[in-house]
Amino acid sequence: MVDATRCLDTAPIWKQLADYVPDAPRLRGSAGADLVVVGAGLAGLTAAYYAVRERPELKITVLEAGRIGSGATGASTGIVGPGLKIPLASLRRRYGDTTARAAFGASQHGVNLLRELIRTEQIDCDAREEPHTLAALTPRQRERMAAHLMHLEQLGFGVEWLGPQDLVERAGPGYVAGFSYENVLLVDPYRLLLGLAGALRRRGVEIHEHSRVVDMQPARGGATKLYTASADITADRVLLAVDGYAQKLNPFPNSVVTIRAHVLATEPLNSEQRAALGWNGRGGIIDQRNYFNYYRMTADHRLVFGGGPVVVPTGDPVPDARTADAVQQRLRREIGERFPILKDVPVVARWTALAGSTEDRLPVVAPVPGRPGVLYAGAWCGHGLSLAVDSAWRFGRTVGGSAADSTLPWTRLRGLALPKPALEAGTRAYLRMLDLADRHDLRTGSPKSREDVSGRVAPAEEGLFS
Ligand SMILES: Cc1cc2nc3c(=O)[nH]c(=O)nc-3n(C[C@H](O)[C@H](O)[C@H](O)COP(=O)(O)OP(=O)(O)OC[C@H]3O[C@@H](n4cnc5c(N)ncnc54)[C@H](O)[C@@H]3O)c2cc1C
């Protein structure tokens, strides 16, 4: 195991703990398929899975630029729970209650689907039924949380506040209020992907690693030809499941902005350290600042701790080492502030990963303009582990012949329209402003509206990534 204090970036802890996996072959020559899925993260692999289950006779190929799990999924914290990034108040106001209910329901459906998939395919990924607790640090955060619970109740998804004792057991000391979602799975996200890849291969799906798609061109009969550096493949249908790693393949550069998130993992905690946490070590926890912390335990009792400022990367996809180090140092301090017994605990992994987000904090599932048969699904705004699976399932149904479902607010007919430089600059400014609001809230315990810090009013709970 690496001593992560000596390096700027290591592999995510899940990869460090996994067995060696041989490379899958590159795409070679000139090939053909009924469906090509670009990207071997959770969105791409589950889409291929539901497609092949619907139509086992189809030739389905997955192309991955790096290795399976080299995107956000394999670097995530593996908390698969319900929830949306957009505040429920905004969602209801903009789309009405029927759509809001369907959207939140889709996030629950994604959890149910993944549970079923893991069971059916007997995927060994340390899947555990444990709660996801949202915990408020200040009265201001409790206020926002109360509004959230009210909207949940009115939409028919009622959740109870936790009592003080339960709150400490579920999240640790120092919080003023909290509640838990119970329909939640904790997984080792990398082993989940490896298991999914195995299930796909058993069904005849081809997976090619080191096969970055660099270009797409229309081909005869409405098909699309995809090019890698040394090969090509022509398909009737294409799904771009590339999320924050899309680079030039992002068909909606004016809508989808890439953000970088940071995570640390400690060495295994001993029983004395665990007893001193207060928290019972079960479940996922997320606090309610804009720049929140989120944490969970691995099967061998390592604390996986993420959060801090998210960054709009400049040198995509290579992290800016200085910025990444600053955020990770901040996370290191925050581990000690949250759990004083862990102030000096060795950190054995520190990593960053990219994810797609949007200005309206809703994902994008949309046909790519001017490219018949090509669909994009991504920008999960931090909730991809359930939303991607639900979207993949819906995609599978269309492959099976059902009409595309347009009831969800992220099933879009076109991208959003902000010029890219304005989107990135605006996002950076907005992220700085969120951090200021957090600091003020923690210092004073009193609300400071976004208007105070930016001249622009934004509703609560609007951070780009939670
Ligand atoms: C640090 C971190 C923690 C997170 N924790 C959680 C969590 O606990 N719960 C939760 O719900 N969500 C979490 N998220 C968000 C979640 O991980 C993502 O929303 C989700 O994993 C995205 O899945 P995906 O398959 O769309 O993308 P990815 O997993 O990023 O996969 C995209 C794949 O596409 C490949 N690719 C890109 N371009 C090309 C190309 N041109 N050709 C071929 N392949 C290409 C990439 O190499 C990559 O493997 C977290 C995100 C981060 C960054």
Tab-separated table of N, CA, C and O and ligand atoms in Angstrom, residues 38-44 63-81 193 211-214 241-247 249 261-263 294 351-355 377-378 380-386 388 465, ligand 1:
chain	number	residue	atom	x	y	z
A	38	VAL	N	-19.975	3.957	-25.787
A	38	VAL	CA	-18.670	4.582	-25.568
A	38	VAL	C	-18.569	4.944	-24.096
A	38	VAL	O	-19.338	5.767	-23.590
A	39	GLY	N	-17.618	4.302	-23.387
A	39	GLY	CA	-17.421	4.581	-21.962
A	39	GLY	C	-17.793	3.379	-21.103
A	39	GLY	O	-18.947	2.933	-21.118
A	40	ALA	N	-16.813	2.874	-20.354
A	40	ALA	CA	-17.056	1.710	-19.489
A	40	ALA	C	-17.100	2.135	-18.026
A	40	ALA	O	-16.390	1.619	-17.174
A	41	GLY	N	-17.962	3.136	-17.750
A	41	GLY	CA	-18.318	3.459	-16.370
A	41	GLY	C	-19.660	2.801	-16.085
A	41	GLY	O	-20.143	1.970	-16.863
A	42	LEU	N	-20.293	3.231	-14.997
A	42	LEU	CA	-21.567	2.589	-14.633
A	42	LEU	C	-22.646	2.853	-15.682
A	42	LEU	O	-23.433	1.951	-16.015
A	43	ALA	N	-22.667	4.069	-16.224
A	43	ALA	CA	-23.708	4.379	-17.224
A	43	ALA	C	-23.552	3.487	-18.444
A	43	ALA	O	-24.523	2.890	-18.922
A	44	GLY	N	-22.330	3.393	-18.965
A	44	GLY	CA	-22.112	2.628	-20.187
A	44	GLY	C	-22.339	1.137	-19.979
A	44	GLY	O	-23.022	0.485	-20.782
A	63	LEU	N	-16.620	0.509	-26.005
A	63	LEU	CA	-15.279	1.057	-26.229
A	63	LEU	C	-14.887	1.933	-25.045
A	63	LEU	O	-15.636	2.849	-24.687
A	64	GLU	N	-13.756	1.663	-24.467
A	64	GLU	CA	-13.298	2.424	-23.299
A	64	GLU	C	-11.927	3.035	-23.604
A	64	GLU	O	-11.019	2.331	-24.046
A	65	ALA	N	-11.803	4.347	-23.328
A	65	ALA	CA	-10.551	5.045	-23.628
A	65	ALA	C	-9.387	4.522	-22.789
A	65	ALA	O	-8.265	4.379	-23.272
A	66	GLY	N	-9.649	4.246	-21.527
A	66	GLY	CA	-8.586	3.761	-20.641
A	66	GLY	C	-8.857	2.319	-20.243
A	66	GLY	O	-8.901	1.431	-21.093
A	67	ARG	N	-9.031	2.110	-18.946
A	67	ARG	CA	-9.397	0.791	-18.435
A	67	ARG	C	-10.843	0.866	-17.933
A	67	ARG	O	-11.351	1.957	-17.663
A	68	ILE	N	-11.471	-0.280	-17.749
A	68	ILE	CA	-12.798	-0.299	-17.131
A	68	ILE	C	-12.682	0.391	-15.772
A	68	ILE	O	-11.779	0.079	-14.989
A	69	GLY	N	-13.566	1.337	-15.537
A	69	GLY	CA	-13.550	2.014	-14.230
A	69	GLY	C	-12.529	3.120	-14.115
A	69	GLY	O	-12.270	3.606	-13.019
A	70	SER	N	-11.949	3.565	-15.234
A	70	SER	CA	-10.969	4.648	-15.074
A	70	SER	C	-11.634	6.021	-15.014
A	70	SER	O	-10.962	7.018	-14.832
A	71	GLY	N	-12.946	6.084	-15.102
A	71	GLY	CA	-13.652	7.343	-14.942
A	71	GLY	C	-14.113	7.574	-13.516
A	71	GLY	O	-13.512	7.054	-12.559
A	72	ALA	N	-15.192	8.333	-13.385
A	72	ALA	CA	-15.666	8.717	-12.049
A	72	ALA	C	-16.176	7.521	-11.249
A	72	ALA	O	-15.988	7.454	-10.029
A	73	THR	N	-16.821	6.562	-11.932
A	73	THR	CA	-17.442	5.485	-11.167
A	73	THR	C	-16.407	4.762	-10.305
A	73	THR	O	-16.617	4.562	-9.099
A	74	GLY	N	-15.293	4.383	-10.925
A	74	GLY	CA	-14.270	3.629	-10.195
A	74	GLY	C	-13.565	4.457	-9.140
A	74	GLY	O	-12.819	3.929	-8.313
A	75	ALA	N	-13.783	5.767	-9.167
A	75	ALA	CA	-13.143	6.658	-8.197
A	75	ALA	C	-14.149	7.220	-7.209
A	75	ALA	O	-13.808	8.044	-6.362
A	76	SER	N	-15.390	6.791	-7.317
A	76	SER	CA	-16.442	7.405	-6.501
A	76	SER	C	-16.425	6.836	-5.081
A	76	SER	O	-15.641	5.950	-4.769
A	77	THR	N	-17.326	7.342	-4.253
A	77	THR	CA	-17.397	6.809	-2.891
A	77	THR	C	-18.345	5.613	-2.792
A	77	THR	O	-18.462	5.008	-1.740
A	78	GLY	N	-19.041	5.324	-3.861
A	78	GLY	CA	-19.837	4.084	-3.884
A	78	GLY	C	-21.091	4.115	-3.032
A	78	GLY	O	-21.565	3.086	-2.582
A	79	ILE	N	-21.640	5.313	-2.848
A	79	ILE	CA	-22.899	5.424	-2.092
A	79	ILE	C	-24.035	5.510	-3.119
A	79	ILE	O	-24.152	6.504	-3.852
A	80	VAL	N	-24.829	4.463	-3.185
A	80	VAL	CA	-25.888	4.396	-4.200
A	80	VAL	C	-27.207	4.679	-3.493
A	80	VAL	O	-27.761	3.810	-2.820
A	81	GLY	N	-27.665	5.901	-3.608
A	81	GLY	CA	-28.876	6.251	-2.877
A	81	GLY	C	-29.765	7.158	-3.693
A	81	GLY	O	-29.371	7.650	-4.748
A	193	LEU	N	-18.003	-2.569	-11.220
A	193	LEU	CA	-17.798	-2.477	-12.673
A	193	LEU	C	-17.157	-3.742	-13.224
A	193	LEU	O	-17.529	-4.222	-14.304
A	211	SER	N	-9.201	2.110	-26.103
A	211	SER	CA	-9.826	2.341	-27.417
A	211	SER	C	-10.630	3.636	-27.351
A	211	SER	O	-11.868	3.631	-27.358
A	212	ARG	N	-9.909	4.736	-27.275
A	212	ARG	CA	-10.581	6.043	-27.203
A	212	ARG	C	-11.209	6.393	-28.549
A	212	ARG	O	-10.538	6.316	-29.580
A	213	VAL	N	-12.448	6.782	-28.535
A	213	VAL	CA	-13.100	7.266	-29.753
A	213	VAL	C	-12.636	8.697	-29.988
A	213	VAL	O	-12.774	9.555	-29.109
A	214	VAL	N	-12.067	8.927	-31.155
A	214	VAL	CA	-11.541	10.264	-31.432
A	214	VAL	C	-12.378	11.014	-32.461
A	214	VAL	O	-12.245	12.214	-32.617
A	241	ALA	N	-21.517	7.487	-23.229
A	241	ALA	CA	-21.633	7.462	-21.765
A	241	ALA	C	-20.275	7.854	-21.187
A	241	ALA	O	-19.610	7.071	-20.518
A	242	VAL	N	-19.877	9.076	-21.508
A	242	VAL	CA	-18.504	9.517	-21.256
A	242	VAL	C	-18.413	10.553	-20.140
A	242	VAL	O	-17.320	10.910	-19.705
A	243	ASP	N	-19.502	11.064	-19.704
A	243	ASP	CA	-19.645	12.009	-18.593
A	243	ASP	C	-18.480	13.002	-18.507
A	243	ASP	O	-18.170	13.664	-19.486
A	244	GLY	N	-17.823	13.110	-17.358
A	244	GLY	CA	-16.812	14.149	-17.155
A	244	GLY	C	-15.521	13.912	-17.920
A	244	GLY	O	-14.632	14.769	-17.923
A	245	TYR	N	-15.399	12.777	-18.589
A	245	TYR	CA	-14.158	12.441	-19.304
A	245	TYR	C	-14.296	12.642	-20.815
A	245	TYR	O	-13.446	12.207	-21.579
A	246	ALA	N	-15.375	13.306	-21.217
A	246	ALA	CA	-15.701	13.363	-22.639
A	246	ALA	C	-14.669	14.127	-23.466
A	246	ALA	O	-14.434	13.794	-24.621
A	247	GLN	N	-14.064	15.158	-22.895
A	247	GLN	CA	-13.205	16.057	-23.660
A	247	GLN	C	-13.913	16.460	-24.963
A	247	GLN	O	-15.039	16.895	-24.944
A	249	LEU	N	-15.358	14.828	-27.125
A	249	LEU	CA	-16.550	14.050	-27.495
A	249	LEU	C	-17.812	14.563	-26.802
A	249	LEU	O	-18.892	14.026	-27.011
A	261	ALA	N	-13.475	16.462	-8.424
A	261	ALA	CA	-13.725	16.236	-6.999
A	261	ALA	C	-12.563	15.442	-6.403
A	261	ALA	O	-11.829	14.762	-7.127
A	262	HIS	N	-12.419	15.530	-5.076
A	262	HIS	CA	-11.227	15.011	-4.394
A	262	HIS	C	-11.626	14.086	-3.246
A	262	HIS	O	-12.610	14.346	-2.548
A	263	VAL	N	-10.822	13.031	-3.044
A	263	VAL	CA	-11.141	12.029	-2.021
A	263	VAL	C	-9.844	11.530	-1.370
A	263	VAL	O	-8.804	11.457	-2.031
A	294	TYR	N	-18.231	14.152	2.608
A	294	TYR	CA	-19.000	12.915	2.605
A	294	TYR	C	-18.048	11.791	2.947
A	294	TYR	O	-16.863	11.853	2.599
A	351	TRP	N	-6.968	10.845	-4.267
A	351	TRP	CA	-7.192	10.860	-5.708
A	351	TRP	C	-8.219	11.935	-6.056
A	351	TRP	O	-8.863	12.504	-5.177
A	352	THR	N	-8.318	12.197	-7.346
A	352	THR	CA	-9.315	13.138	-7.843
A	352	THR	C	-10.032	12.470	-9.021
A	352	THR	O	-9.508	11.527	-9.598
A	353	ALA	N	-11.191	12.949	-9.345
A	353	ALA	CA	-11.900	12.407	-10.512
A	353	ALA	C	-12.815	13.474	-11.081
A	353	ALA	O	-13.153	14.454	-10.399
A	354	LEU	N	-13.193	13.282	-12.327
A	354	LEU	CA	-13.992	14.268	-13.050
A	354	LEU	C	-15.440	13.807	-13.189
A	354	LEU	O	-15.697	12.616	-13.354
A	355	ALA	N	-16.329	14.765	-13.118
A	355	ALA	CA	-17.736	14.424	-13.316
A	355	ALA	C	-18.404	15.573	-14.064
A	355	ALA	O	-17.973	16.726	-13.965
A	377	ALA	N	-25.766	10.335	-22.620
A	377	ALA	CA	-26.342	10.230	-21.268
A	377	ALA	C	-25.237	10.530	-20.262
A	377	ALA	O	-24.241	9.806	-20.184
A	378	GLY	N	-25.398	11.609	-19.525
A	378	GLY	CA	-24.354	11.970	-18.556
A	378	GLY	C	-24.731	13.206	-17.777
A	378	GLY	O	-25.912	13.545	-17.662
A	380	TRP	N	-24.453	13.756	-14.491
A	380	TRP	CA	-25.345	13.254	-13.438
A	380	TRP	C	-25.350	14.155	-12.211
A	380	TRP	O	-26.058	13.884	-11.243
A	381	CYS	N	-24.544	15.191	-12.228
A	381	CYS	CA	-24.526	16.192	-11.147
A	381	CYS	C	-24.331	15.533	-9.773
A	381	CYS	O	-25.000	15.911	-8.795
A	382	GLY	N	-23.445	14.569	-9.717
A	382	GLY	CA	-23.083	13.977	-8.430
A	382	GLY	C	-23.985	12.851	-7.971
A	382	GLY	O	-23.763	12.281	-6.911
A	383	HIS	N	-25.001	12.500	-8.735
A	383	HIS	CA	-25.922	11.436	-8.313
A	383	HIS	C	-25.956	10.294	-9.318
A	383	HIS	O	-26.979	9.631	-9.487
A	384	GLY	N	-24.807	10.080	-9.964
A	384	GLY	CA	-24.805	9.146	-11.082
A	384	GLY	C	-25.029	7.698	-10.719
A	384	GLY	O	-25.510	6.931	-11.552
A	385	LEU	N	-24.693	7.293	-9.509
A	385	LEU	CA	-24.725	5.850	-9.260
A	385	LEU	C	-26.145	5.304	-9.277
A	385	LEU	O	-26.344	4.135	-9.599
A	386	SER	N	-27.124	6.105	-8.944
A	386	SER	CA	-28.495	5.615	-9.126
A	386	SER	C	-29.099	6.125	-10.440
A	386	SER	O	-29.720	5.360	-11.176
A	388	ALA	N	-27.757	7.004	-13.295
A	388	ALA	CA	-27.226	6.388	-14.518
A	388	ALA	C	-27.856	5.019	-14.733
A	388	ALA	O	-28.130	4.625	-15.869
A	465	PHE	N	-22.297	19.975	-6.781
A	465	PHE	CA	-21.952	18.571	-6.661
A	465	PHE	C	-22.316	18.088	-5.273
A	465	PHE	O	-21.759	18.557	-4.301
B	1	LIG	C1	-14.938	11.658	-6.255
B	1	LIG	C2	-16.331	11.324	-6.667
B	1	LIG	C3	-17.178	10.682	-5.777
B	1	LIG	C4	-18.484	10.351	-6.153
B	1	LIG	N1	-19.276	9.675	-5.290
B	1	LIG	C5	-20.537	9.354	-5.658
B	1	LIG	C6	-21.371	8.611	-4.798
B	1	LIG	O1	-20.979	8.188	-3.712
B	1	LIG	N2	-22.645	8.356	-5.210
B	1	LIG	C7	-23.106	8.778	-6.426
B	1	LIG	O2	-24.277	8.525	-6.763
B	1	LIG	N3	-22.318	9.443	-7.272
B	1	LIG	C8	-21.052	9.729	-6.924
B	1	LIG	N4	-20.253	10.400	-7.785
B	1	LIG	C9	-20.748	10.661	-9.146
B	1	LIG	C10	-20.683	9.364	-9.946
B	1	LIG	O3	-19.474	8.714	-9.675
B	1	LIG	C11	-20.801	9.644	-11.434
B	1	LIG	O4	-21.964	10.422	-11.654
B	1	LIG	C12	-20.937	8.352	-12.228
B	1	LIG	O5	-19.989	7.418	-11.798
B	1	LIG	C13	-20.766	8.627	-13.695
B	1	LIG	O6	-20.776	7.394	-14.376
B	1	LIG	P1	-20.540	7.380	-15.926
B	1	LIG	O7	-20.496	5.961	-16.347
B	1	LIG	O8	-21.493	8.293	-16.583
B	1	LIG	O9	-19.103	8.059	-16.117
B	1	LIG	P2	-17.651	7.519	-15.763
B	1	LIG	O10	-17.660	6.525	-14.677
B	1	LIG	O11	-16.786	8.728	-15.610
B	1	LIG	O12	-17.240	6.735	-17.069
B	1	LIG	C14	-17.004	7.410	-18.299
B	1	LIG	C15	-16.006	6.563	-19.067
B	1	LIG	O13	-15.946	7.042	-20.406
B	1	LIG	C16	-14.622	6.865	-20.854
B	1	LIG	N5	-14.434	7.737	-22.005
B	1	LIG	C17	-14.461	9.080	-22.036
B	1	LIG	N6	-14.239	9.536	-23.291
B	1	LIG	C18	-14.093	8.436	-24.070
B	1	LIG	C19	-13.841	8.241	-25.471
B	1	LIG	N7	-13.685	9.285	-26.299
B	1	LIG	N8	-13.737	6.995	-25.931
B	1	LIG	C20	-13.888	5.922	-25.099
B	1	LIG	N9	-14.121	6.043	-23.771
B	1	LIG	C21	-14.219	7.295	-23.260
B	1	LIG	C22	-13.789	7.270	-19.653
B	1	LIG	O14	-12.464	6.774	-19.753
B	1	LIG	C23	-14.585	6.652	-18.508
B	1	LIG	O15	-14.123	5.366	-18.177
B	1	LIG	C24	-18.947	10.703	-7.437
B	1	LIG	C25	-18.091	11.346	-8.341
B	1	LIG	C26	-16.800	11.651	-7.970
B	1	LIG	C27	-15.900	12.321	-8.972
